[in-house]
Coordinates of C-alpha atoms in Angstrom, one line a residue:
Chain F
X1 CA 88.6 20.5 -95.7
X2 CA 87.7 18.5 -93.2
X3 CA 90.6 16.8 -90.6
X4 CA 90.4 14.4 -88.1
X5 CA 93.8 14.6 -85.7
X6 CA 95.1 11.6 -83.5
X7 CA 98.7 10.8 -82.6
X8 CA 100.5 7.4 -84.2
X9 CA 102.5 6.7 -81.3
X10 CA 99.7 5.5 -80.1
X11 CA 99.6 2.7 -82.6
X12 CA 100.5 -1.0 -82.6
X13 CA 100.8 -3.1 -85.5
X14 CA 97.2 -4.2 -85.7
X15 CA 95.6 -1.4 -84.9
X16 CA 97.5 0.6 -87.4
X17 CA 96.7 -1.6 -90.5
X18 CA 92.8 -1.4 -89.4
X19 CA 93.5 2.0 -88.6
X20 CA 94.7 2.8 -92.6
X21 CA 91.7 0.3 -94.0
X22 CA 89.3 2.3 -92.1
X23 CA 90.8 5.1 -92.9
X24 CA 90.6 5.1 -96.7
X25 CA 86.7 3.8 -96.0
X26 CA 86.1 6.3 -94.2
X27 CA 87.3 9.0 -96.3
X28 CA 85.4 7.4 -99.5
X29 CA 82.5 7.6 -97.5
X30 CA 83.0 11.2 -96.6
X31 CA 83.9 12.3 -100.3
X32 CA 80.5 11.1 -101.4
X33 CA 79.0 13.8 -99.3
X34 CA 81.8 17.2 -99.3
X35 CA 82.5 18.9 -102.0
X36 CA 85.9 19.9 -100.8
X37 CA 88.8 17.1 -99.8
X38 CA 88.6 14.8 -96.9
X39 CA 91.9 14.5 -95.1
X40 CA 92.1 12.5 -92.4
X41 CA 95.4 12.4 -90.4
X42 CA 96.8 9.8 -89.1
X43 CA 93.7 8.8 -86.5
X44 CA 95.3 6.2 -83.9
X45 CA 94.3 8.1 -81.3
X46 CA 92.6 6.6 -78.7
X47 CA 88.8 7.8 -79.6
X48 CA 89.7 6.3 -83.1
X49 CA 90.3 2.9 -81.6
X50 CA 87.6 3.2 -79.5
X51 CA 85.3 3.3 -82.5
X52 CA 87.7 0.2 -84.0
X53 CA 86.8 -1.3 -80.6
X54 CA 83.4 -0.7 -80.6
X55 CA 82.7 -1.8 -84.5
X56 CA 84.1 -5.2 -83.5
X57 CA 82.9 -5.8 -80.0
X58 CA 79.2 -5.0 -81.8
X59 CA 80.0 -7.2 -84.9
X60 CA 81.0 -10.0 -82.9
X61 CA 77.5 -9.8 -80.7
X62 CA 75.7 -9.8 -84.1
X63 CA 77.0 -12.8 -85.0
X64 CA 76.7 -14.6 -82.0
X65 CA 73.2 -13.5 -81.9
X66 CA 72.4 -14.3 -85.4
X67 CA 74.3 -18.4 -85.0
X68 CA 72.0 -18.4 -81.7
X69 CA 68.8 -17.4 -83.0
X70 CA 69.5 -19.9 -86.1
X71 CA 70.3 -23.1 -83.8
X72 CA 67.3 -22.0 -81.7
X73 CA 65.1 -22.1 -84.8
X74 CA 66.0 -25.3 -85.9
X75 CA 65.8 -27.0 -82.8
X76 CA 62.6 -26.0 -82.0
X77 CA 61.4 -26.6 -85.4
X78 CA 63.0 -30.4 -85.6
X79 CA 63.0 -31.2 -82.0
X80 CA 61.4 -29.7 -79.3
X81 CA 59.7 -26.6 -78.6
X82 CA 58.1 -24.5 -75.5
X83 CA 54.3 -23.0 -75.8
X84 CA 52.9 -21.3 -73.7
X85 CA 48.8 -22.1 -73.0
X86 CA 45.9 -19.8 -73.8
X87 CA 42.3 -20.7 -73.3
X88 CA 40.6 -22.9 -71.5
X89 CA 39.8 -26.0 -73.4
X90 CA 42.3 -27.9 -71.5
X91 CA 41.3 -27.1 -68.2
X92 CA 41.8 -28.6 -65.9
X93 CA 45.0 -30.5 -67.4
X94 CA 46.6 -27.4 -68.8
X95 CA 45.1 -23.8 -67.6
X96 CA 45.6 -20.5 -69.4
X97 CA 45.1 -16.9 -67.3
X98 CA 45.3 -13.5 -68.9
X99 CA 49.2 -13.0 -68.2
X100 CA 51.3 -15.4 -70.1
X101 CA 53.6 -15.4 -67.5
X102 CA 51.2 -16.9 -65.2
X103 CA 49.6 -19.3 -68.1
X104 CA 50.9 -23.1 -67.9
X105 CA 54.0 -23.5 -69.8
X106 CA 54.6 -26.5 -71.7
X107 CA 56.9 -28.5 -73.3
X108 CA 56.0 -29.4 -77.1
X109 CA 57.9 -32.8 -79.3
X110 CA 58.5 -32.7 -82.8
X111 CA 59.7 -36.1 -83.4
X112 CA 56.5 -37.4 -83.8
X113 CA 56.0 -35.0 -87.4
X114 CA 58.4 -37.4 -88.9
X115 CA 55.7 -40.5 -89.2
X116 CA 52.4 -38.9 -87.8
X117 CA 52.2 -41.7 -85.8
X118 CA 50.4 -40.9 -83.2
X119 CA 48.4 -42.8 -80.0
X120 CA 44.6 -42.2 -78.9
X121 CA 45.0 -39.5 -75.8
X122 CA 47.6 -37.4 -77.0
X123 CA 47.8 -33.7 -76.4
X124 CA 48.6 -32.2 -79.9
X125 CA 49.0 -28.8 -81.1
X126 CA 47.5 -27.8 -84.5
X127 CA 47.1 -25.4 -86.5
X128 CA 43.3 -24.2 -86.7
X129 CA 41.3 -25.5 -90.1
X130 CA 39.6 -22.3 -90.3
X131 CA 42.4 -20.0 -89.5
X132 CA 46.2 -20.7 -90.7
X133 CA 47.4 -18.3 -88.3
X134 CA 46.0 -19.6 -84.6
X135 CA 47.1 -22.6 -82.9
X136 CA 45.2 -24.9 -81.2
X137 CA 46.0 -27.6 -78.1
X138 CA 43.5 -30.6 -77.9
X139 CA 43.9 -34.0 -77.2
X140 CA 43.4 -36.6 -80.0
X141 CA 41.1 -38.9 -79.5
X142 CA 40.3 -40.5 -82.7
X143 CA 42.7 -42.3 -84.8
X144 CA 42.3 -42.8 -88.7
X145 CA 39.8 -45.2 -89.5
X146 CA 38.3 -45.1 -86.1
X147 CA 35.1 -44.7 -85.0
X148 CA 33.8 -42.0 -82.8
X149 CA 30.2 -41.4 -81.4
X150 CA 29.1 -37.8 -81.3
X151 CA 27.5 -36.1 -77.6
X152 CA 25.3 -34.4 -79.4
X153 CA 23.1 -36.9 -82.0
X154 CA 24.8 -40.2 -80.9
X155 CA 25.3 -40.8 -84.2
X156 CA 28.6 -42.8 -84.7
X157 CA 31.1 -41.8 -87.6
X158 CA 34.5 -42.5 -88.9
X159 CA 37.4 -40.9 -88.8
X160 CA 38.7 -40.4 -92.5
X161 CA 42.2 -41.6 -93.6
X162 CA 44.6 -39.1 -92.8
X163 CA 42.4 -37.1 -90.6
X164 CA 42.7 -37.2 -86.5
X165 CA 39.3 -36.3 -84.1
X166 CA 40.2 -33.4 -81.4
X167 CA 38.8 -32.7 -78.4
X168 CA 39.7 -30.8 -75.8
X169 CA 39.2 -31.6 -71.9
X170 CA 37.1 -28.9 -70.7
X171 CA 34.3 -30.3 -72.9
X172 CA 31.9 -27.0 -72.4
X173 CA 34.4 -24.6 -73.4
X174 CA 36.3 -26.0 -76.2
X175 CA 35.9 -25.6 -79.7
X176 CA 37.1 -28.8 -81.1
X177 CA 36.3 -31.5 -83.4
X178 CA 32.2 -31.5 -82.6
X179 CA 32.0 -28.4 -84.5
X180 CA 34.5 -28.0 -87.1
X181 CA 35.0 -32.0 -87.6
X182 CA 38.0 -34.2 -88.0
X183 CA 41.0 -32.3 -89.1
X184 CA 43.9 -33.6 -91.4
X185 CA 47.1 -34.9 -89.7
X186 CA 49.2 -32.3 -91.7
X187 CA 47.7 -29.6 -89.5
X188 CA 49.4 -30.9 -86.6
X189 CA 52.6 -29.0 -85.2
X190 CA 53.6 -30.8 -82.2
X191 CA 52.6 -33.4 -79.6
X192 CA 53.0 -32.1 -75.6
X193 CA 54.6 -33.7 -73.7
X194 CA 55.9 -32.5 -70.4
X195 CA 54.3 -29.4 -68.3
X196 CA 57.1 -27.6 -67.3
X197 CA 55.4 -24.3 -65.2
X198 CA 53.8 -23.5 -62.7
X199 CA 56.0 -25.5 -59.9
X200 CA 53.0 -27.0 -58.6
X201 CA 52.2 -28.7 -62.0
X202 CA 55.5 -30.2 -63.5
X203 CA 55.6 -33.4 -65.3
X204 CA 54.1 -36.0 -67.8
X205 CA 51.1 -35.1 -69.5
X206 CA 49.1 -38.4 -69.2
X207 CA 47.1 -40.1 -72.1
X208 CA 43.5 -40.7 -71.1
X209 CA 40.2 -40.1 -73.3
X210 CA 36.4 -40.4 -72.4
X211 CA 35.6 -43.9 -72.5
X212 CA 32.2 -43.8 -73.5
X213 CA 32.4 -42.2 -76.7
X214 CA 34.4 -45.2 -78.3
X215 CA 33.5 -48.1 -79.4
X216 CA 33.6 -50.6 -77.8
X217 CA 31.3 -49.0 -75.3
Chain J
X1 CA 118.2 -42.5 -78.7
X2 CA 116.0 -40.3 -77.1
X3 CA 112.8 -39.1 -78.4
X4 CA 111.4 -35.6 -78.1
X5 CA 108.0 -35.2 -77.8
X6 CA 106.3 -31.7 -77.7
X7 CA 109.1 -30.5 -76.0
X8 CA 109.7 -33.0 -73.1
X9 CA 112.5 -35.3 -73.4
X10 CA 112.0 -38.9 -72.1
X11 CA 114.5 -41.1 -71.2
X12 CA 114.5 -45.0 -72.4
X13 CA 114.7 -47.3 -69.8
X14 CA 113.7 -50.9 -71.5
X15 CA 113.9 -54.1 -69.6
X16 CA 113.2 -56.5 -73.0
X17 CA 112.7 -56.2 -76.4
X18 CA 108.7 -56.3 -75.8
X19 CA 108.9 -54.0 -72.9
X20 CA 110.7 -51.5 -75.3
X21 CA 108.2 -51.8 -78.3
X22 CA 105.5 -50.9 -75.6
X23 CA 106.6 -48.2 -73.7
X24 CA 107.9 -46.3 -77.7
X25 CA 103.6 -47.1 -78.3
X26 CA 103.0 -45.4 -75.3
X27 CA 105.6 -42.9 -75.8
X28 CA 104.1 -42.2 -79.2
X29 CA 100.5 -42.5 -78.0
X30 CA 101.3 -39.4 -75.4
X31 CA 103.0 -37.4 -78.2
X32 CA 100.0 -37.2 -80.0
X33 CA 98.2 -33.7 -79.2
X34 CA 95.3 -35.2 -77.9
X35 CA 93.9 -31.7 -76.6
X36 CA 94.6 -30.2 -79.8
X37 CA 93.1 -32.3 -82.0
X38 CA 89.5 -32.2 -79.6
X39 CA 89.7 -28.7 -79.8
X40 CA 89.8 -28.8 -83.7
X41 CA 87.5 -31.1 -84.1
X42 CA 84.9 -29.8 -81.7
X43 CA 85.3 -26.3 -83.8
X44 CA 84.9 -28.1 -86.9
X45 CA 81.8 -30.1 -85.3
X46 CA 80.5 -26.5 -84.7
X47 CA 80.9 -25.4 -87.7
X48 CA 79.2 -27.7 -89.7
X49 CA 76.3 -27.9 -87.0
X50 CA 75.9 -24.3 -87.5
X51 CA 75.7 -24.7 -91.4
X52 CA 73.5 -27.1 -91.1
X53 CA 70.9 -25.2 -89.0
X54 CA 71.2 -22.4 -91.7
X55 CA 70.6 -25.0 -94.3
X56 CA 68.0 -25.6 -92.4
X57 CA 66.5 -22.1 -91.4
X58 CA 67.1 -21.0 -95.3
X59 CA 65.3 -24.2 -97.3
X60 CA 62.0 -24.6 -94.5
X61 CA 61.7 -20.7 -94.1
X62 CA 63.1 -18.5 -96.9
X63 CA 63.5 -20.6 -100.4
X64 CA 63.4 -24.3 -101.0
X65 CA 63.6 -26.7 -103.7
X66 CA 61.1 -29.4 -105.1
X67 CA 61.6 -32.1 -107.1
X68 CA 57.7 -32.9 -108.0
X69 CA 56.7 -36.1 -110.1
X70 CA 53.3 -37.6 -111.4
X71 CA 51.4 -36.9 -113.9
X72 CA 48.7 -34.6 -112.5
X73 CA 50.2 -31.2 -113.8
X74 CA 50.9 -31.7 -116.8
X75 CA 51.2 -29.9 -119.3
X76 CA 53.1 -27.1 -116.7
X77 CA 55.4 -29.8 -115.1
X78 CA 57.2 -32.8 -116.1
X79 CA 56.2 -36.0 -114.9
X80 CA 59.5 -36.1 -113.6
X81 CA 62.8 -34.6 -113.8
X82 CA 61.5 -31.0 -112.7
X83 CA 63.6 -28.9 -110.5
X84 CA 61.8 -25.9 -108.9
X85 CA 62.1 -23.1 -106.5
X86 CA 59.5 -23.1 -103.8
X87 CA 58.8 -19.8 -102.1
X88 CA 58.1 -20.5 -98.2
X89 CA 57.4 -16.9 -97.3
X90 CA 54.8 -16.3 -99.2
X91 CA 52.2 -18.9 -97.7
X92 CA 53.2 -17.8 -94.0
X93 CA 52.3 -14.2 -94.7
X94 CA 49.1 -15.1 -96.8
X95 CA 50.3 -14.0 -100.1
X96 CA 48.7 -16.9 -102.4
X97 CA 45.4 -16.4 -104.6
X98 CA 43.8 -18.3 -107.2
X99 CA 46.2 -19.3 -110.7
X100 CA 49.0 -20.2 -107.9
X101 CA 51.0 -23.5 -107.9
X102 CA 51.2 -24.6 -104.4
X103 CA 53.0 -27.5 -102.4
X104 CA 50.8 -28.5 -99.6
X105 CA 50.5 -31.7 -97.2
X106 CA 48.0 -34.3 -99.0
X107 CA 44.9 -34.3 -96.5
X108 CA 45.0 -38.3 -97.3
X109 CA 48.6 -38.6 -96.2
X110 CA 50.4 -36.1 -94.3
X111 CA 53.7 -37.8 -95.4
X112 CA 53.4 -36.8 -98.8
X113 CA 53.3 -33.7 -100.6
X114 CA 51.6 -32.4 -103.6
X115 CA 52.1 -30.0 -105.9
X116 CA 48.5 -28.9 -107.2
X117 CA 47.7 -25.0 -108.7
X118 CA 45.1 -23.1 -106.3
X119 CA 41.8 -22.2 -107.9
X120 CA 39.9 -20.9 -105.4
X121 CA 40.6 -18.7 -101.7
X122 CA 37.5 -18.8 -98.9
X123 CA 34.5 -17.5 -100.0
X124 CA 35.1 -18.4 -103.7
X125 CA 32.8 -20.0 -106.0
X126 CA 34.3 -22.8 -107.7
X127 CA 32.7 -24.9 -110.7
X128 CA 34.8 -28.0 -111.6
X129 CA 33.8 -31.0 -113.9
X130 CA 32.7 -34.3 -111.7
X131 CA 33.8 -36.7 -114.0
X132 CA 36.2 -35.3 -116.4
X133 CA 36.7 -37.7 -119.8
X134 CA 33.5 -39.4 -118.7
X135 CA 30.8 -36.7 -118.7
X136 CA 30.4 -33.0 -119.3
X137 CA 28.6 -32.4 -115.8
X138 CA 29.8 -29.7 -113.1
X139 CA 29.4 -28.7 -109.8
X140 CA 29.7 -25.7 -107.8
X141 CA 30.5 -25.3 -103.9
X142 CA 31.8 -22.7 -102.0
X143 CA 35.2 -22.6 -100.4
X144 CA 34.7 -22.5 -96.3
X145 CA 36.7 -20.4 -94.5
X146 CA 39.9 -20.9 -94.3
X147 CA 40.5 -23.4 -96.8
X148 CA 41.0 -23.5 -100.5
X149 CA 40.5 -25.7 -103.5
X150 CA 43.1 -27.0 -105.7
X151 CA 42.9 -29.0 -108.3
X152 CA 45.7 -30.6 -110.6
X153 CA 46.2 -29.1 -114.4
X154 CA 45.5 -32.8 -116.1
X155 CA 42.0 -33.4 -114.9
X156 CA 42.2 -36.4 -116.2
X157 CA 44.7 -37.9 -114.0
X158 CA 44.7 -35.5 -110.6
X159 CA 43.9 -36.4 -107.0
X160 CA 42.4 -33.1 -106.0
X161 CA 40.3 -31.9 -104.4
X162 CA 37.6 -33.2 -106.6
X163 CA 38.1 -36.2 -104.2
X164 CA 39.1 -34.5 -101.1
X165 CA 37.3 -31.6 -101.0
X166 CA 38.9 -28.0 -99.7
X167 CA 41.8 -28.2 -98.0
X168 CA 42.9 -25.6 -94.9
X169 CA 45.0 -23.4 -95.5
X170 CA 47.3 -24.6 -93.0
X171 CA 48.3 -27.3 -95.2
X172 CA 49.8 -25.0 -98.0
X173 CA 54.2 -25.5 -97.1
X174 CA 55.2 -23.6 -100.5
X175 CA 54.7 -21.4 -103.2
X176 CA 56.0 -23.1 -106.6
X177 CA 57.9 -19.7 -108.3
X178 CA 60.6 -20.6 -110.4
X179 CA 61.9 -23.8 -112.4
X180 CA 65.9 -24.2 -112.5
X181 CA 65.8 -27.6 -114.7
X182 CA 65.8 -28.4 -117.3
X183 CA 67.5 -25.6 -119.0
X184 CA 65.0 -25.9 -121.9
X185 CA 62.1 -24.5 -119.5
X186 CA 64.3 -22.2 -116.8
X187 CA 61.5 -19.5 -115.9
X188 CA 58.6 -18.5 -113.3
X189 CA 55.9 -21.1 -112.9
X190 CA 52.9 -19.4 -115.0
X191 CA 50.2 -18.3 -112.7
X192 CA 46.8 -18.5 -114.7
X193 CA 43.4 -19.4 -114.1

C-alpha cells in the first residue's frame, strides 16, 4: 500500500478540513490506478500544505486572468480597441515597418458600429471583401449615395446605399476601392482615432480627402 | 439618553428643541456605515460588470440567440415567433458551405440583419430564377472570391442576393443551428440544398 506521512500538530482548523477533503480526493484518485489500498495518513505536514497553498494561489491567478481577459474582450469589442499598422497604404499618415513594435500604433473607436454613421475622411478599419480573415485601414472618402470620380477613366459613379468608397493615402501603394470597388458598411470594424506610438507622432488623426475627385470639383 | 453608534458613545448637548432634532439627524447620518456600504456596493458593481462582459464574450463569440421575422424563409422559419441558436464560431473559423442558414449584415443596411440559407462558397456556380412567379428564366454567375450567395427559401418574397448580388464573407455574424421555440419544431435547422 501506498502511505503518505505528515504530522497533525501541524494543523489549524482550516487547513485541516481542506486537508481531510483533499485527502479523500486524493485517495479516490489514487484507487482508480493501484490495485492495492491507498492509505494516506494524516498529511498536514508542511509539503502537504504547500501543495494546498499552491492549488489556491494558482486557482486564484486563473481566475483573475480569465475576469481580465473577459473585460478586455468586451471592451475592445464595444468600445475601443489598439491596432497595430502594417503596410503602406497609409503612408505617410500612418507607417508600418517590418517589426510591429516599431510599426505605428493606433487607437481604434467602436462607438461608431452602433449607427454606421460615419463623415467623408475617416480612417476606418475593415475587414477585406475578398478575404474574411485580413484587415484593412483606409480612409473613407465616399459616403452612401455620393458620387465619386475614378483616377483612372474619369468616369464618375455612385456610391451604392449601404456601401462606403476606401482609399488609402499613399495612392500608389494601396489596394483600395479603385480595384475591388465600394465595400458594404458592415465590413467595417472600427474608426481610428488617435495615434498613440511612436512619440514623435501622437495625436488626432485629421479628416482630409482629395479634393478633386468629388464633386463639386 | 445616550445613543451608541458603532461603538462610540456621544454625548447630548442640545441648546433647543430644533438644535436637538438636528444634531440626532446628524448623529444618525454618522452612524450609518458609510464605508461599508461603498465597499458592498462597489463589489456588487463588480460583479454584475463582470457578468455582463461574460454575457457579452459568450452571446457575440460562442453561442447566441436570434429572434428572425419576415417572410422570406419560409417554409423553414416562422414569420415570427422563432427562437434559434446561432453558432458564432463557426463563421470565424470558416466552417460554413452551401445548404447553411446564415445571419449576416444586409449589404443595403448594416443595421439590420438577415437570416438567408447560403447556396453558393467562391468559385461556385450558381443558377437562380430572375423573376420567380413571373417567368421561368435563370441565370448563372460565378461567386468571386471571397464572397457568397444567399438567397432566401420563399423566392417569392426574399431580398437576396438576386438583388444585391454576392455578399463578402465578412458579413456572415452566425451560423443558424438549432431552434428552441416553439416546442412543436425544437431541432437543428435543416441544412439542404
Amino acid at each position: 500500500s501506498l502511505r503518505l506521512h505528515g504530522t497533525e500538530e501541524d494543523c489549524s482548523d482550516r487547513t485541516s478540513s481542506q486537508c481531510i477533503r483533499f485527502r479523500a480526493q486524493f485517495t479516490a484518485f489514487l484507487q482508480c490506478f493501484c490495485t492495492s489500498e491507498v492509505q494516506i495518513l494524516p498529511v498536514c505536514s508542511d509539503r502537504i500544505v504547500l501543495i494546498m497553498g499552491a492549488r489556491s494561489q494558482l486557482w486564484s491567478i486563473a481566475k483573475m486572468s480569465v475576469t481580465g481577459g473577459v473585460i478586455g474582450v468586451t471592451i475592445s469589442d464595444r468600445y475601443v480597441t489598439v491596432v497595430a499598422i502594417k503596410g503602406h497604404s497609409m503612408h505617410p499618415t500612418m507607417t508600418a515597418t517590418d517589426s510591429a513594435l516599431r510599426g505605428d500604433i493606433v487607437l481604434a473607436e467602436k462607438a461608431c458600429l452602433d449607427q454606421y454613421k460615419f463623415s467623408r475622411g475617416d480612417v476606418i478599419l475593415f475587414k477585406c471583401p475578398s478575404n474574411h480573415k485580413e484587415v484593412f485601414v483606409k480612409r473613407l472618402i465616399g459616403l452612401p449615395g455620393e458620387w465619386i470620380q475614378l483616377p483612372a477613366s474619369s468616369e464618375i459613379i455612385k456610391v451604392p446605399q449601404g456601401h462606403c468608397w476606401v482609399e488609402g493615402d499613399n495612392a500608389a501603394r494601396s489596394w483600395d476601392s479603385r480595384s475591388f470597388g465600394p465595400i458594404p458598411l458592415g465590413l467595417i470594424n472600427g474608426r481610428v482615432t488617435h495615434i498613440i506610438w511612436p512619440p514623435s507622432k501622437i495625436g488626432r488623426v485629421e479628416r482630409k480627402w482629395p479634393e478633386d475627385r468629388i464633386p463639386p470639383f | 439618553m445616550i445613543p451608541k453608534t458603532k461603538g462610540k458613545i456621544i454625548p447630548i448637548e442640545p441648546s433647543s428643541p430644533s438644535a436637538a432634532a438636528m444634531s440626532r439627524f446628524v448623529r444618525r447620518l454618522a452612524g450609518i456605515p458609510w464605508r461599508q456600504i461603498a465597499g458592498e456596493a462597489s463589489s456588487v458593481g463588480l460583479l454584475m460588470a463582470q457578468g455582463l462582459c461574460a454575457v457579452h464574450v459568450v452571446s457575440e463569440h460562442v453561442l447566441g440567440v436570434a429572434f428572425p421575422r419576415g417572410p422570406s424563409m419560409l417554409p423553414a422559419l416562422n414569420m415570427a415567433g422563432d427562437v434559434l441558436l446561432t453558432d458564432k464560431v463557426s463563421p470565424r473559423r470558416g466552417w460554413v458551405g452551401p445548404g447553411d442558414v446564415v445571419l449576416l449584415l444586409s449589404p443595403e443596411d448594416p443595421r439590420k440583419i438577415v437570416a438567408k440559407r447560403v447556396l453558393g462558397m467562391e468559385g461556385d456556380e450558381v443558377t437562380y430564377p430572375v423573376d420567380a412567379g413571373n417567368s421561368d428564366a435563370t441565370k448563372t454567375v460565378v461567386v468571386p472570391q471571397g464572397h457568397i450567395w444567399v438567397q432566401g427559401d420563399n423566392i417569392y418574397s426574399s431580398n437576396d442576393s438576386r438583388q444585391f448580388g454576392p455578399v463578402p464573407y465578412g458579413l456572415v455574424k452566425g451560423k443558424m443551428s438549432y431552434r428552441i421555440w416553439p416546442p412543436s419544431r425544437i431541432g437543428s435547422i435543416d441544412s439542404k440544398e
